PDB file of C-alpha atoms in Angstrom:
ATOM      1  CA  MET A  22     -24.486   8.045 -10.200  1.00 47.00           C
ATOM      2  CA  ASP A  23     -27.960   8.741 -10.029  1.00 65.00           C
ATOM      3  CA  TRP A  24     -27.784   9.995  -6.582  1.00 75.00           C
ATOM      4  CA  PHE A  25     -25.822  12.435  -7.274  1.00 74.00           C
ATOM      5  CA  THR A  26     -27.988  13.968 -10.175  1.00 74.00           C
ATOM      6  CA  ILE A  27     -30.690  14.284  -7.105  1.00 71.00           C
ATOM      7  CA  LEU A  28     -28.771  15.535  -5.211  1.00 76.00           C
ATOM      8  CA  ASN A  29     -27.352  18.375  -7.536  1.00 79.00           C
ATOM      9  CA  LEU A  30     -24.234  17.396  -6.264  1.00 86.00           C
ATOM     10  CA  ASP A  31     -22.966  16.142  -9.349  1.00 87.00           C
ATOM     11  CA  GLU A  32     -21.217  19.963  -9.952  1.00 89.00           C
ATOM     12  CA  LEU A  33     -20.110  20.190  -6.891  1.00 91.00           C
ATOM     13  CA  SER A  34     -17.726  16.489  -7.406  1.00 92.00           C
ATOM     14  CA  LEU A  35     -16.269  17.809 -10.930  1.00 92.00           C
ATOM     15  CA  GLU A  36     -15.714  21.732  -9.512  1.00 92.00           C
ATOM     16  CA  LEU A  37     -13.502  20.249  -6.482  1.00 93.00           C
ATOM     17  CA  SER A  38     -12.671  17.358  -8.375  1.00 93.00           C
ATOM     18  CA  ASN A  39     -10.817  20.723 -10.675  1.00 93.00           C
ATOM     19  CA  LEU A  40      -9.706  22.420  -7.425  1.00 94.00           C
ATOM     20  CA  GLN A  41      -6.387  23.471  -7.473  1.00 94.00           C
ATOM     21  CA  MET A  42      -4.589  23.079  -4.647  1.00 95.00           C
ATOM     22  CA  PHE A  43      -1.442  25.580  -5.174  1.00 94.00           C
ATOM     23  CA  PRO A  44      -0.781  27.932  -3.528  1.00 94.00           C
ATOM     24  CA  PHE A  45      -2.883  27.549  -1.186  1.00 96.00           C
ATOM     25  CA  PHE A  46      -3.853  23.769  -0.126  1.00 97.00           C
ATOM     26  CA  GLU A  47      -0.441  23.525  -0.530  1.00 97.00           C
ATOM     27  CA  THR A  48       0.471  26.238   2.032  1.00 97.00           C
ATOM     28  CA  ALA A  49      -2.093  24.938   4.681  1.00 97.00           C
ATOM     29  CA  HIS A  50      -0.199  21.008   3.901  1.00 98.00           C
ATOM     30  CA  TYR A  51       3.730  22.533   4.207  1.00 98.00           C
ATOM     31  CA  ILE A  52       2.068  24.880   8.364  1.00 98.00           C
ATOM     32  CA  ILE A  53       0.687  21.793   9.075  1.00 97.00           C
ATOM     33  CA  SER A  54       3.404  19.411   8.297  1.00 97.00           C
ATOM     34  CA  VAL A  55       6.112  21.898  10.069  1.00 98.00           C
ATOM     35  CA  MET A  56       3.847  22.451  13.276  1.00 97.00           C
ATOM     36  CA  ALA A  57       3.374  17.782  13.871  1.00 96.00           C
ATOM     37  CA  LEU A  58       7.072  18.257  13.659  1.00 97.00           C
ATOM     38  CA  ARG A  59       8.003  20.807  15.874  1.00 97.00           C
ATOM     39  CA  GLU A  60       5.705  19.364  18.524  1.00 95.00           C
ATOM     40  CA  GLN A  61       7.598  16.039  18.312  1.00 94.00           C
ATOM     41  CA  PRO A  62       9.738  15.874  21.677  1.00 92.00           C
ATOM     42  CA  GLY A  63      13.563  17.254  21.663  1.00 93.00           C
ATOM     43  CA  VAL A  64      12.230  19.020  18.077  1.00 96.00           C
ATOM     44  CA  LEU A  65      14.082  22.318  19.697  1.00 95.00           C
ATOM     45  CA  GLU A  66      16.768  21.995  20.548  1.00 96.00           C
ATOM     46  CA  VAL A  67      17.888  20.366  17.221  1.00 96.00           C
ATOM     47  CA  ALA A  68      16.276  23.456  15.357  1.00 96.00           C
ATOM     48  CA  HIS A  69      18.869  25.382  18.225  1.00 95.00           C
ATOM     49  CA  ARG A  70      21.154  23.091  17.629  1.00 95.00           C
ATOM     50  CA  SER A  71      21.588  22.046  14.281  1.00 96.00           C
ATOM     51  CA  PRO A  72      19.162  24.467  11.561  1.00 96.00           C
ATOM     52  CA  PHE A  73      20.025  22.278   8.710  1.00 97.00           C
ATOM     53  CA  ALA A  74      18.802  18.777   9.757  1.00 96.00           C
ATOM     54  CA  CYS A  75      15.570  20.920  11.816  1.00 97.00           C
ATOM     55  CA  TRP A  76      14.997  22.130   8.033  1.00 97.00           C
ATOM     56  CA  PHE A  77      15.214  18.122   5.981  1.00 97.00           C
ATOM     57  CA  SER A  78      13.497  16.472   8.538  1.00 97.00           C
ATOM     58  CA  SER A  79      10.720  19.435   7.971  1.00 97.00           C
ATOM     59  CA  MET A  80      10.928  18.952   3.689  1.00 97.00           C
ATOM     60  CA  LEU A  81      10.844  15.059   5.007  1.00 96.00           C
ATOM     61  CA  PHE A  82       7.813  15.825   6.787  1.00 96.00           C
ATOM     62  CA  CYS A  83       6.419  18.208   3.571  1.00 97.00           C
ATOM     63  CA  PHE A  84       7.407  15.815   0.461  1.00 97.00           C
ATOM     64  CA  GLY A  85       8.063  12.091   1.847  1.00 96.00           C
ATOM     65  CA  GLY A  86       4.597  11.039  -0.300  1.00 96.00           C
ATOM     66  CA  GLY A  87       6.951  11.736  -3.012  1.00 95.00           C
ATOM     67  CA  ILE A  88       9.987  10.266  -2.275  1.00 96.00           C
ATOM     68  CA  LEU A  89       8.975   7.326  -0.822  1.00 96.00           C
ATOM     69  CA  SER A  90       6.899   6.701  -4.036  1.00 96.00           C
ATOM     70  CA  GLY A  91       9.039   7.621  -6.913  1.00 94.00           C
ATOM     71  CA  MET A  92      11.889   5.115  -4.755  1.00 95.00           C
ATOM     72  CA  MET A  93       8.877   2.601  -4.791  1.00 95.00           C
ATOM     73  CA  LEU A  94       8.608   3.543  -9.200  1.00 95.00           C
ATOM     74  CA  ALA A  95      11.996   3.173  -9.761  1.00 93.00           C
ATOM     75  CA  GLU A  96      12.330   6.793  -9.319  1.00 93.00           C
ATOM     76  CA  PRO A  97      14.153   9.364  -8.376  1.00 93.00           C
ATOM     77  CA  PRO A  98      13.765  10.335  -5.113  1.00 91.00           C
ATOM     78  CA  VAL A  99      14.380  13.542  -5.573  1.00 92.00           C
ATOM     79  CA  ALA A 100      12.374  14.031  -8.103  1.00 93.00           C
ATOM     80  CA  PRO A 101       9.628  15.939  -5.803  1.00 91.00           C
ATOM     81  CA  LEU A 102      12.079  18.674  -5.168  1.00 92.00           C
ATOM     82  CA  SER A 103      12.711  19.774  -8.738  1.00 93.00           C
ATOM     83  CA  ASN A 104      10.384  22.332  -8.394  1.00 94.00           C
ATOM     84  CA  THR A 105      11.740  25.672  -6.971  1.00 95.00           C
ATOM     85  CA  THR A 106       8.653  27.066  -5.932  1.00 96.00           C
ATOM     86  CA  SER A 107       7.986  24.897  -3.293  1.00 96.00           C
ATOM     87  CA  VAL A 108      10.191  23.582  -1.731  1.00 97.00           C
ATOM     88  CA  LEU A 109      11.086  27.637  -0.911  1.00 97.00           C
ATOM     89  CA  LEU A 110       7.459  27.674   0.333  1.00 97.00           C
ATOM     90  CA  ALA A 111       8.206  24.201   2.385  1.00 97.00           C
ATOM     91  CA  SER A 112      10.988  26.160   3.872  1.00 97.00           C
ATOM     92  CA  LEU A 113       9.227  29.687   4.017  1.00 98.00           C
ATOM     93  CA  MET A 114       6.824  28.329   6.123  1.00 97.00           C
ATOM     94  CA  TRP A 115       9.567  25.777   7.882  1.00 98.00           C
ATOM     95  CA  TYR A 116      11.226  29.089   9.028  1.00 98.00           C
ATOM     96  CA  LEU A 117       8.308  30.422  10.153  1.00 97.00           C
ATOM     97  CA  VAL A 118       6.904  27.698  12.517  1.00 97.00           C
ATOM     98  CA  PHE A 119      10.759  27.546  14.317  1.00 97.00           C
ATOM     99  CA  TYR A 120      12.735  31.487  13.885  1.00 97.00           C
ATOM    100  CA  SER A 121       9.279  33.991  13.587  1.00 95.00           C
ATOM    101  CA  PRO A 122       9.781  36.768  15.556  1.00 94.00           C
ATOM    102  CA  GLN A 123       8.434  36.260  19.090  1.00 94.00           C
ATOM    103  CA  ASP A 124       6.938  32.889  17.680  1.00 95.00           C
ATOM    104  CA  LEU A 125       4.260  34.778  16.377  1.00 96.00           C
ATOM    105  CA  MET A 126       3.658  32.009  13.134  1.00 97.00           C
ATOM    106  CA  TYR A 127       3.213  29.375  15.713  1.00 97.00           C
ATOM    107  CA  SER A 128       1.171  30.961  17.996  1.00 96.00           C
ATOM    108  CA  CYS A 129      -0.874  32.505  15.551  1.00 97.00           C
ATOM    109  CA  THR A 130      -1.609  29.093  13.608  1.00 97.00           C
ATOM    110  CA  SER A 131      -1.670  26.926  16.954  1.00 96.00           C
ATOM    111  CA  ILE A 132      -4.892  28.944  17.365  1.00 97.00           C
ATOM    112  CA  SER A 133      -7.483  26.177  17.625  1.00 95.00           C
ATOM    113  CA  PRO A 134     -10.218  28.009  15.109  1.00 96.00           C
ATOM    114  CA  VAL A 135      -6.911  28.385  12.390  1.00 97.00           C
ATOM    115  CA  ARG A 136      -5.489  25.268  13.010  1.00 97.00           C
ATOM    116  CA  LEU A 137      -9.009  23.745  12.133  1.00 97.00           C
ATOM    117  CA  VAL A 138      -9.197  25.299   9.062  1.00 97.00           C
ATOM    118  CA  LEU A 139      -6.000  24.680   7.904  1.00 97.00           C
ATOM    119  CA  THR A 140      -6.100  20.896   8.699  1.00 97.00           C
ATOM    120  CA  GLY A 141      -9.260  20.921   7.100  1.00 97.00           C
ATOM    121  CA  MET A 142      -7.080  22.264   4.191  1.00 97.00           C
ATOM    122  CA  LYS A 143      -4.296  19.361   4.393  1.00 97.00           C
ATOM    123  CA  GLU A 144      -7.039  16.766   4.313  1.00 97.00           C
ATOM    124  CA  VAL A 145      -8.000  17.699   0.905  1.00 97.00           C
ATOM    125  CA  THR A 146      -4.783  17.527  -0.075  1.00 97.00           C
ATOM    126  CA  ARG A 147      -4.702  14.064   1.227  1.00 97.00           C
ATOM    127  CA  THR A 148      -6.633  12.937  -1.294  1.00 97.00           C
ATOM    128  CA  TRP A 149      -5.275  14.203  -4.713  1.00 97.00           C
ATOM    129  CA  LYS A 150      -2.390  12.804  -2.811  1.00 97.00           C
ATOM    130  CA  VAL A 151      -3.590   9.432  -3.270  1.00 98.00           C
ATOM    131  CA  LEU A 152      -5.435   9.931  -6.572  1.00 97.00           C
ATOM    132  CA  GLY A 153      -1.851  10.503  -8.569  1.00 96.00           C
ATOM    133  CA  GLY A 154       0.090   7.773  -6.374  1.00 97.00           C
ATOM    134  CA  VAL A 155      -3.112   5.417  -7.970  1.00 97.00           C
ATOM    135  CA  VAL A 156      -2.933   6.805 -10.895  1.00 96.00           C
ATOM    136  CA  GLN A 157       1.373   7.085 -11.431  1.00 95.00           C
ATOM    137  CA  ALA A 158       1.252   3.856 -11.146  1.00 97.00           C
ATOM    138  CA  GLN A 159      -1.312   2.759 -12.886  1.00 96.00           C
ATOM    139  CA  LYS A 160       0.564   4.290 -15.532  1.00 94.00           C
ATOM    140  CA  LYS A 161       2.950   1.876 -15.453  1.00 93.00           C
ATOM    141  CA  TYR A 162       1.121  -1.270 -13.847  1.00 94.00           C
ATOM    142  CA  GLU A 163      -1.902  -1.239 -15.806  1.00 89.00           C
ATOM    143  CA  ASN A 164      -2.850  -4.580 -14.225  1.00 87.00           C
ATOM    144  CA  GLY A 165      -0.973  -3.804 -10.485  1.00 94.00           C
ATOM    145  CA  LEU A 166      -3.816  -3.574  -8.565  1.00 96.00           C
ATOM    146  CA  LEU A 167      -1.564  -4.218  -5.461  1.00 97.00           C
ATOM    147  CA  VAL A 168       1.291  -1.842  -6.188  1.00 97.00           C
ATOM    148  CA  MET A 169      -1.336   0.703  -7.018  1.00 97.00           C
ATOM    149  CA  ILE A 170      -2.607   0.393  -3.969  1.00 97.00           C
ATOM    150  CA  ALA A 171       0.915   0.319  -2.300  1.00 97.00           C
ATOM    151  CA  VAL A 172       1.804   4.257  -4.150  1.00 97.00           C
ATOM    152  CA  GLY A 173      -1.365   5.567  -3.393  1.00 97.00           C
ATOM    153  CA  TRP A 174      -0.788   4.208   0.357  1.00 97.00           C
ATOM    154  CA  ALA A 175       3.148   5.545   0.182  1.00 97.00           C
ATOM    155  CA  LYS A 176       2.946   9.079  -1.521  1.00 96.00           C
ATOM    156  CA  GLY A 177      -0.202   9.839   0.579  1.00 96.00           C
ATOM    157  CA  ALA A 178       1.358   9.123   4.223  1.00 96.00           C
ATOM    158  CA  GLY A 179       4.690   9.192   3.106  1.00 93.00           C
ATOM    159  CA  GLY A 180       5.159  11.046   5.868  1.00 92.00           C
ATOM    160  CA  GLY A 181       4.018   8.647   8.771  1.00 93.00           C
ATOM    161  CA  LEU A 182       6.050   5.659   6.855  1.00 94.00           C
ATOM    162  CA  ILE A 183       9.411   7.219   6.613  1.00 94.00           C
ATOM    163  CA  SER A 184       9.457   8.032   9.954  1.00 93.00           C
ATOM    164  CA  ASN A 185      11.715   6.582  11.234  1.00 93.00           C
ATOM    165  CA  PHE A 186      14.529   7.878   8.758  1.00 94.00           C
ATOM    166  CA  GLU A 187      13.332  11.077   9.315  1.00 94.00           C
ATOM    167  CA  GLN A 188      14.382  10.504  13.022  1.00 94.00           C
ATOM    168  CA  LEU A 189      17.395   8.760  11.833  1.00 94.00           C
ATOM    169  CA  VAL A 190      18.208  12.921  10.733  1.00 94.00           C
ATOM    170  CA  ARG A 191      17.504  14.098  14.849  1.00 93.00           C
ATOM    171  CA  GLY A 192      20.171  12.068  15.526  1.00 92.00           C
ATOM    172  CA  ILE A 193      16.953   9.395  17.323  1.00 92.00           C
ATOM    173  CA  TRP A 194      16.101   5.751  16.678  1.00 90.00           C
ATOM    174  CA  LYS A 195      13.148   4.763  18.113  1.00 90.00           C
ATOM    175  CA  PRO A 196      12.242   1.352  16.044  1.00 90.00           C
ATOM    176  CA  GLU A 197       9.151   0.988  17.919  1.00 90.00           C
ATOM    177  CA  THR A 198       7.589   2.981  16.364  1.00 88.00           C
ATOM    178  CA  ASN A 199       7.331   2.090  12.878  1.00 90.00           C
ATOM    179  CA  GLU A 200       4.456   3.085  11.374  1.00 91.00           C
ATOM    180  CA  LEU A 201       3.628  -0.491  10.098  1.00 90.00           C
ATOM    181  CA  LEU A 202       3.896  -2.178  13.759  1.00 91.00           C
ATOM    182  CA  ARG A 203       1.643   1.043  14.547  1.00 87.00           C
ATOM    183  CA  MET A 204      -0.707   2.027  12.284  1.00 90.00           C
ATOM    184  CA  THR A 205      -1.878   6.353  13.246  1.00 92.00           C
ATOM    185  CA  TYR A 206      -5.169   7.294  11.271  1.00 92.00           C
ATOM    186  CA  PRO A 207      -3.485   9.281   9.115  1.00 94.00           C
ATOM    187  CA  THR A 208      -2.191   5.750   8.009  1.00 95.00           C
ATOM    188  CA  LYS A 209      -4.971   3.900   7.703  1.00 94.00           C
ATOM    189  CA  ILE A 210      -7.956   6.630   6.191  1.00 96.00           C
ATOM    190  CA  THR A 211      -4.914   6.498   3.662  1.00 97.00           C
ATOM    191  CA  LEU A 212      -4.377   2.829   3.537  1.00 96.00           C
ATOM    192  CA  ILE A 213      -8.311   2.871   2.687  1.00 96.00           C
ATOM    193  CA  GLY A 214      -8.283   6.075   0.280  1.00 97.00           C
ATOM    194  CA  ALA A 215      -5.362   4.084  -1.907  1.00 98.00           C
ATOM    195  CA  VAL A 216      -8.671   0.981  -1.269  1.00 97.00           C
ATOM    196  CA  LEU A 217     -11.602   2.213  -3.347  1.00 97.00           C
ATOM    197  CA  PHE A 218      -8.609   4.987  -6.000  1.00 98.00           C
ATOM    198  CA  ALA A 219      -7.295   1.786  -7.042  1.00 97.00           C
ATOM    199  CA  LEU A 220     -10.905  -0.532  -6.868  1.00 97.00           C
ATOM    200  CA  GLN A 221     -12.290   2.188  -8.879  1.00 96.00           C
ATOM    201  CA  GLN A 222      -9.659   2.657 -11.544  1.00 96.00           C
ATOM    202  CA  ASN A 223      -9.672  -0.991 -12.227  1.00 95.00           C
ATOM    203  CA  HIS A 224     -13.949  -0.065 -12.342  1.00 93.00           C
ATOM    204  CA  TYR A 225     -14.271  -2.630  -9.826  1.00 94.00           C
ATOM    205  CA  LEU A 226     -16.327   0.189  -8.274  1.00 93.00           C
ATOM    206  CA  PRO A 227     -19.445   1.251  -9.903  1.00 91.00           C
ATOM    207  CA  LEU A 228     -18.261   5.198  -9.366  1.00 92.00           C
ATOM    208  CA  LYS A 229     -16.784   8.326 -11.342  1.00 93.00           C
ATOM    209  CA  THR A 230     -13.073   8.994  -9.947  1.00 95.00           C
ATOM    210  CA  HIS A 231     -15.001  12.379  -9.030  1.00 94.00           C
ATOM    211  CA  HIS A 232     -17.716  11.051  -6.999  1.00 94.00           C
ATOM    212  CA  LEU A 233     -15.261   8.245  -5.284  1.00 96.00           C
ATOM    213  CA  MET A 234     -13.526  12.162  -4.623  1.00 97.00           C
ATOM    214  CA  LEU A 235     -16.273  14.362  -3.589  1.00 95.00           C
ATOM    215  CA  ILE A 236     -17.622  10.826  -0.860  1.00 96.00           C
ATOM    216  CA  TYR A 237     -13.402  10.790   0.531  1.00 97.00           C
ATOM    217  CA  THR A 238     -12.645  14.683   0.986  1.00 97.00           C
ATOM    218  CA  VAL A 239     -16.445  15.571   3.252  1.00 96.00           C
ATOM    219  CA  PHE A 240     -15.564  11.951   4.537  1.00 96.00           C
ATOM    220  CA  ILE A 241     -12.001  12.354   6.689  1.00 97.00           C
ATOM    221  CA  VAL A 242     -12.054  15.900   6.423  1.00 97.00           C
ATOM    222  CA  ILE A 243     -15.686  15.707   8.756  1.00 96.00           C
ATOM    223  CA  ASN A 244     -14.075  13.350  11.012  1.00 94.00           C
ATOM    224  CA  LYS A 245     -10.969  14.909  11.356  1.00 95.00           C
ATOM    225  CA  ALA A 246     -12.505  17.614  12.484  1.00 95.00           C
ATOM    226  CA  ARG A 247     -14.845  16.600  14.735  1.00 93.00           C
ATOM    227  CA  MET A 248     -11.867  14.087  16.308  1.00 93.00           C
ATOM    228  CA  MET A 249      -9.875  18.146  16.561  1.00 93.00           C
ATOM    229  CA  LEU A 250     -12.850  19.429  18.222  1.00 93.00           C
ATOM    230  CA  THR A 251     -14.096  16.568  20.780  1.00 92.00           C
ATOM    231  CA  GLY A 252     -10.138  15.679  21.580  1.00 88.00           C
ATOM    232  CA  SER A 253     -10.564  11.640  20.500  1.00 83.00           C
ATOM    233  CA  SER A 254      -8.231   9.975  19.053  1.00 78.00           C
ATOM    234  CA  SER A 255      -9.730   6.513  18.311  1.00 77.00           C
ATOM    235  CA  SER A 256     -10.728   5.717  14.425  1.00 79.00           C
ATOM    236  CA  PRO A 257     -13.761   5.214  13.201  1.00 83.00           C
ATOM    237  CA  PHE A 258     -12.754   1.688  12.349  1.00 83.00           C
ATOM    238  CA  ALA A 259     -12.514   0.573  15.592  1.00 86.00           C
ATOM    239  CA  VAL A 260     -15.030  -1.874  16.246  1.00 89.00           C
ATOM    240  CA  MET A 261     -14.757  -2.750  13.006  1.00 89.00           C
ATOM    241  CA  GLU A 262     -11.125  -3.536  13.328  1.00 87.00           C
ATOM    242  CA  SER A 263     -11.607  -5.696  16.593  1.00 88.00           C
ATOM    243  CA  ALA A 264     -14.321  -7.427  15.682  1.00 91.00           C
ATOM    244  CA  MET A 265     -12.396  -8.556  12.253  1.00 88.00           C
ATOM    245  CA  TYR A 266      -8.773  -9.432  14.086  1.00 87.00           C
ATOM    246  CA  HIS A 267     -10.415 -11.536  16.741  1.00 88.00           C
ATOM    247  CA  MET A 268     -12.641 -13.648  14.169  1.00 90.00           C
ATOM    248  CA  LEU A 269      -9.478 -13.951  11.088  1.00 90.00           C
ATOM    249  CA  PHE A 270      -6.380 -12.886  13.194  1.00 88.00           C
ATOM    250  CA  ALA A 271      -6.484 -14.276  17.608  1.00 82.00           C
ATOM    251  CA  ARG A 272      -5.758 -17.863  18.490  1.00 76.00           C
ATOM    252  CA  PRO A 273      -7.580 -18.914  21.182  1.00 67.00           C
ATOM    253  CA  ALA A 274      -5.256 -19.128  24.528  1.00 61.00           C
ATOM    254  CA  ALA A 275      -5.425 -23.242  24.396  1.00 56.00           C
ATOM    255  CA  TYR A 276      -3.656 -23.609  20.815  1.00 54.00           C
ATOM    256  CA  SER A 277      -0.943 -21.254  21.376  1.00 52.00           C
ATOM    257  CA  PRO A 278       2.580 -22.292  21.602  1.00 55.00           C
ATOM    258  CA  LEU A 279       3.745 -21.049  24.516  1.00 51.00           C
ATOM    259  CA  ALA A 280       0.409 -22.820  26.590  1.00 51.00           C
ATOM    260  CA  GLU A 281       0.974 -26.395  25.190  1.00 53.00           C
ATOM    261  CA  GLU A 282       5.150 -26.381  25.963  1.00 56.00           C
ATOM    262  CA  GLY A 283       3.646 -25.465  29.373  1.00 54.00           C
ATOM    263  CA  THR A 284       1.469 -28.629  29.383  1.00 53.00           C
ATOM    264  CA  GLN A 285       3.714 -30.263  28.571  1.00 60.00           C
ATOM    265  CA  ALA A 286       6.349 -29.078  31.550  1.00 57.00           C
ATOM    266  CA  GLU A 287       3.674 -29.820  33.615  1.00 57.00           C
ATOM    267  CA  LEU A 288       3.270 -33.624  31.766  1.00 56.00           C
ATOM    268  CA  GLN A 289       6.403 -34.502  32.591  1.00 64.00           C
ATOM    269  CA  SER A 290       7.068 -32.962  36.089  1.00 59.00           C
ATOM    270  CA  SER A 291       4.911 -35.098  36.349  1.00 57.00           C
ATOM    271  CA  LYS A 292       6.043 -38.291  35.203  1.00 56.00           C
ATOM    272  CA  THR A 293       9.780 -38.131  37.069  1.00 54.00           C
ATOM    273  CA  PRO A 294       9.796 -39.974  40.032  1.00 52.00           C
ATOM    274  CA  SER A 295      10.766 -37.952  42.861  1.00 48.00           C
ATOM    275  CA  VAL A 296      13.739 -39.374  45.704  1.00 46.00           C
ATOM    276  CA  HIS A 297      12.669 -39.260  48.431  1.00 46.00           C
ATOM    277  CA  CYS A 298      16.113 -39.054  51.677  1.00 43.00           C
ATOM    278  CA  ASP A 299      14.227 -39.320  54.409  1.00 47.00           C
ATOM    279  CA  SER A 300      14.038 -42.746  56.191  1.00 44.00           C
ATOM    280  CA  PRO A 301      11.292 -44.633  55.798  1.00 41.00           C
ATOM    281  CA  LYS A 302      11.411 -45.284  59.711  1.00 42.00           C
ATOM    282  CA  SER A 303       9.822 -41.890  60.641  1.00 43.00           C
ATOM    283  CA  SER A 304       6.656 -43.176  57.972  1.00 42.00           C
ATOM    284  CA  VAL A 305       5.469 -45.764  59.400  1.00 42.00           C
ATOM    285  CA  GLN A 306       3.446 -45.250  62.258  1.00 45.00           C
ATOM    286  CA  PRO A 307       2.564 -46.923  65.840  1.00 44.00           C
ATOM    287  CA  ASP A 308      -0.021 -49.157  66.221  1.00 46.00           C
ATOM    288  CA  THR A 309      -1.674 -49.741  69.352  1.00 45.00           C
ATOM    289  CA  ASP A 310      -2.531 -53.225  68.759  1.00 47.00           C
ATOM    290  CA  SER A 311      -0.477 -55.941  71.186  1.00 46.00           C
ATOM    291  CA  SER A 312      -0.953 -59.445  69.653  1.00 49.00           C
ATOM    292  CA  PRO A 313       2.377 -61.062  68.898  1.00 50.00           C
ATOM    293  CA  SER A 314       1.701 -62.263  64.996  1.00 53.00           C
ATOM    294  CA  HIS A 315       1.385 -58.418  64.864  1.00 51.00           C
ATOM    295  CA  GLU A 316       4.542 -57.628  66.538  1.00 55.00           C
ATOM    296  CA  SER A 317       6.034 -60.354  64.318  1.00 58.00           C
ATOM    297  CA  LYS A 318       4.223 -58.150  61.076  1.00 57.00           C
ATOM    298  CA  LEU A 319       5.784 -55.111  62.482  1.00 57.00           C
ATOM    299  CA  GLN A 320       8.940 -56.630  63.028  1.00 63.00           C
ATOM    300  CA  LYS A 321       9.223 -57.920  58.704  1.00 62.00           C
ATOM    301  CA  ARG A 322       7.988 -54.827  57.226  1.00 64.00           C
ATOM    302  CA  ASN A 323      10.912 -52.646  59.680  1.00 65.00           C
ATOM    303  CA  SER A 324      13.317 -55.458  58.532  1.00 65.00           C
ATOM    304  CA  THR A 325      12.533 -55.016  55.431  1.00 65.00           C
ATOM    305  CA  ASN A 326      12.042 -50.072  55.524  1.00 63.00           C
ATOM    306  CA  ALA A 327      15.523 -50.777  56.920  1.00 61.00           C
ATOM    307  CA  LYS A 328      17.227 -52.640  53.859  1.00 60.00           C
ATOM    308  CA  LYS A 329      15.360 -50.435  51.369  1.00 57.00           C
ATOM    309  CA  ALA A 330      16.548 -48.053  53.593  1.00 55.00           C
ATOM    310  CA  ASP A 331      20.460 -48.945  52.862  1.00 56.00           C
ATOM    311  CA  GLN A 332      19.630 -48.895  49.021  1.00 55.00           C
ATOM    312  CA  VAL A 333      18.769 -45.926  48.610  1.00 48.00           C
ATOM    313  CA  GLU A 334      20.417 -44.562  50.879  1.00 50.00           C
ATOM    314  CA  GLY A 335      23.707 -46.437  48.506  1.00 51.00           C
ATOM    315  CA  LYS A 336      22.268 -45.623  45.134  1.00 47.00           C
ATOM    316  CA  ASP A 337      21.539 -42.386  45.413  1.00 47.00           C
ATOM    317  CA  PRO A 338      24.203 -39.223  45.656  1.00 46.00           C
ATOM    318  CA  LYS A 339      22.058 -36.565  46.879  1.00 45.00           C
ATOM    319  CA  CYS A 340      20.939 -38.560  49.386  1.00 44.00           C
ATOM    320  CA  ASN A 341      24.819 -39.157  51.038  1.00 45.00           C
ATOM    321  CA  LYS A 342      25.842 -35.375  50.861  1.00 42.00           C
ATOM    322  CA  LYS A 343      23.410 -34.588  53.123  1.00 42.00           C
ATOM    323  CA  LYS A 344      23.988 -36.869  55.260  1.00 41.00           C
ATOM    324  CA  ASP A 345      27.460 -36.238  54.679  1.00 40.00           C
TER     325      ASP A 345
END
């Protein structure tokens, strides 16, 4: 891309693409992941009651992306745990965050500047995980664009996507917290990255891989830092998401199934005749006209109303019950 050459960013993007994630960036990923687990409600009680369950949950937070993507590609889900060095490093971070003397490790990493740096390093690893998942799926399904997106998304945000299974390890079942029902910012930004890298790998985007890695990494790191410094949890895509929802998926209230059912019920109730049990004689209003012709008309009307009342009383069982 010409802009990278003009701004002298081509070499920077190449150096970034050759950056090694182990050990520093991976360590930051493990620390932030275990801290996120510790800040879940009730985790400290589980850590004191069952350290093994707490450790297993921590491993799911740290290696959830690799486990889920491996299952999607029919590979052994324990393959990410075959790297003994990474497992030992993640286990060490888990022990220090939960059981360090005087809670020193968690207190130090909770300081805002330290946590900001560690979170930024963790976001850098997200780029490598998403790209790794897309490339891994492309080797098996060369033209499977949707498969590449799904595997890249799973590898970059697997810890959140399998959160319900991780909660079961701790004895909690909350299906309403499913990431597919209420997607958080990391899940959304990972899905966007998976789409971009899948399109780039299939030559639908006129970008080189290392250029896209630089653009995506800078965006997610800066945006995550902004969210932490401002204390905001809103997604930068909230306005676009709302507009797309109302444009493509929102149904007007007049055409909703509930509104149609309510309208049909009202029409049926209006068509149903209502039977009045009161005597029609009470509905006859007195007339002040005392002429003979008028009196004869009143007598005929009263006799007719009386016959109708007798018929109603004989046919309507509700009225008989009330009079009894």
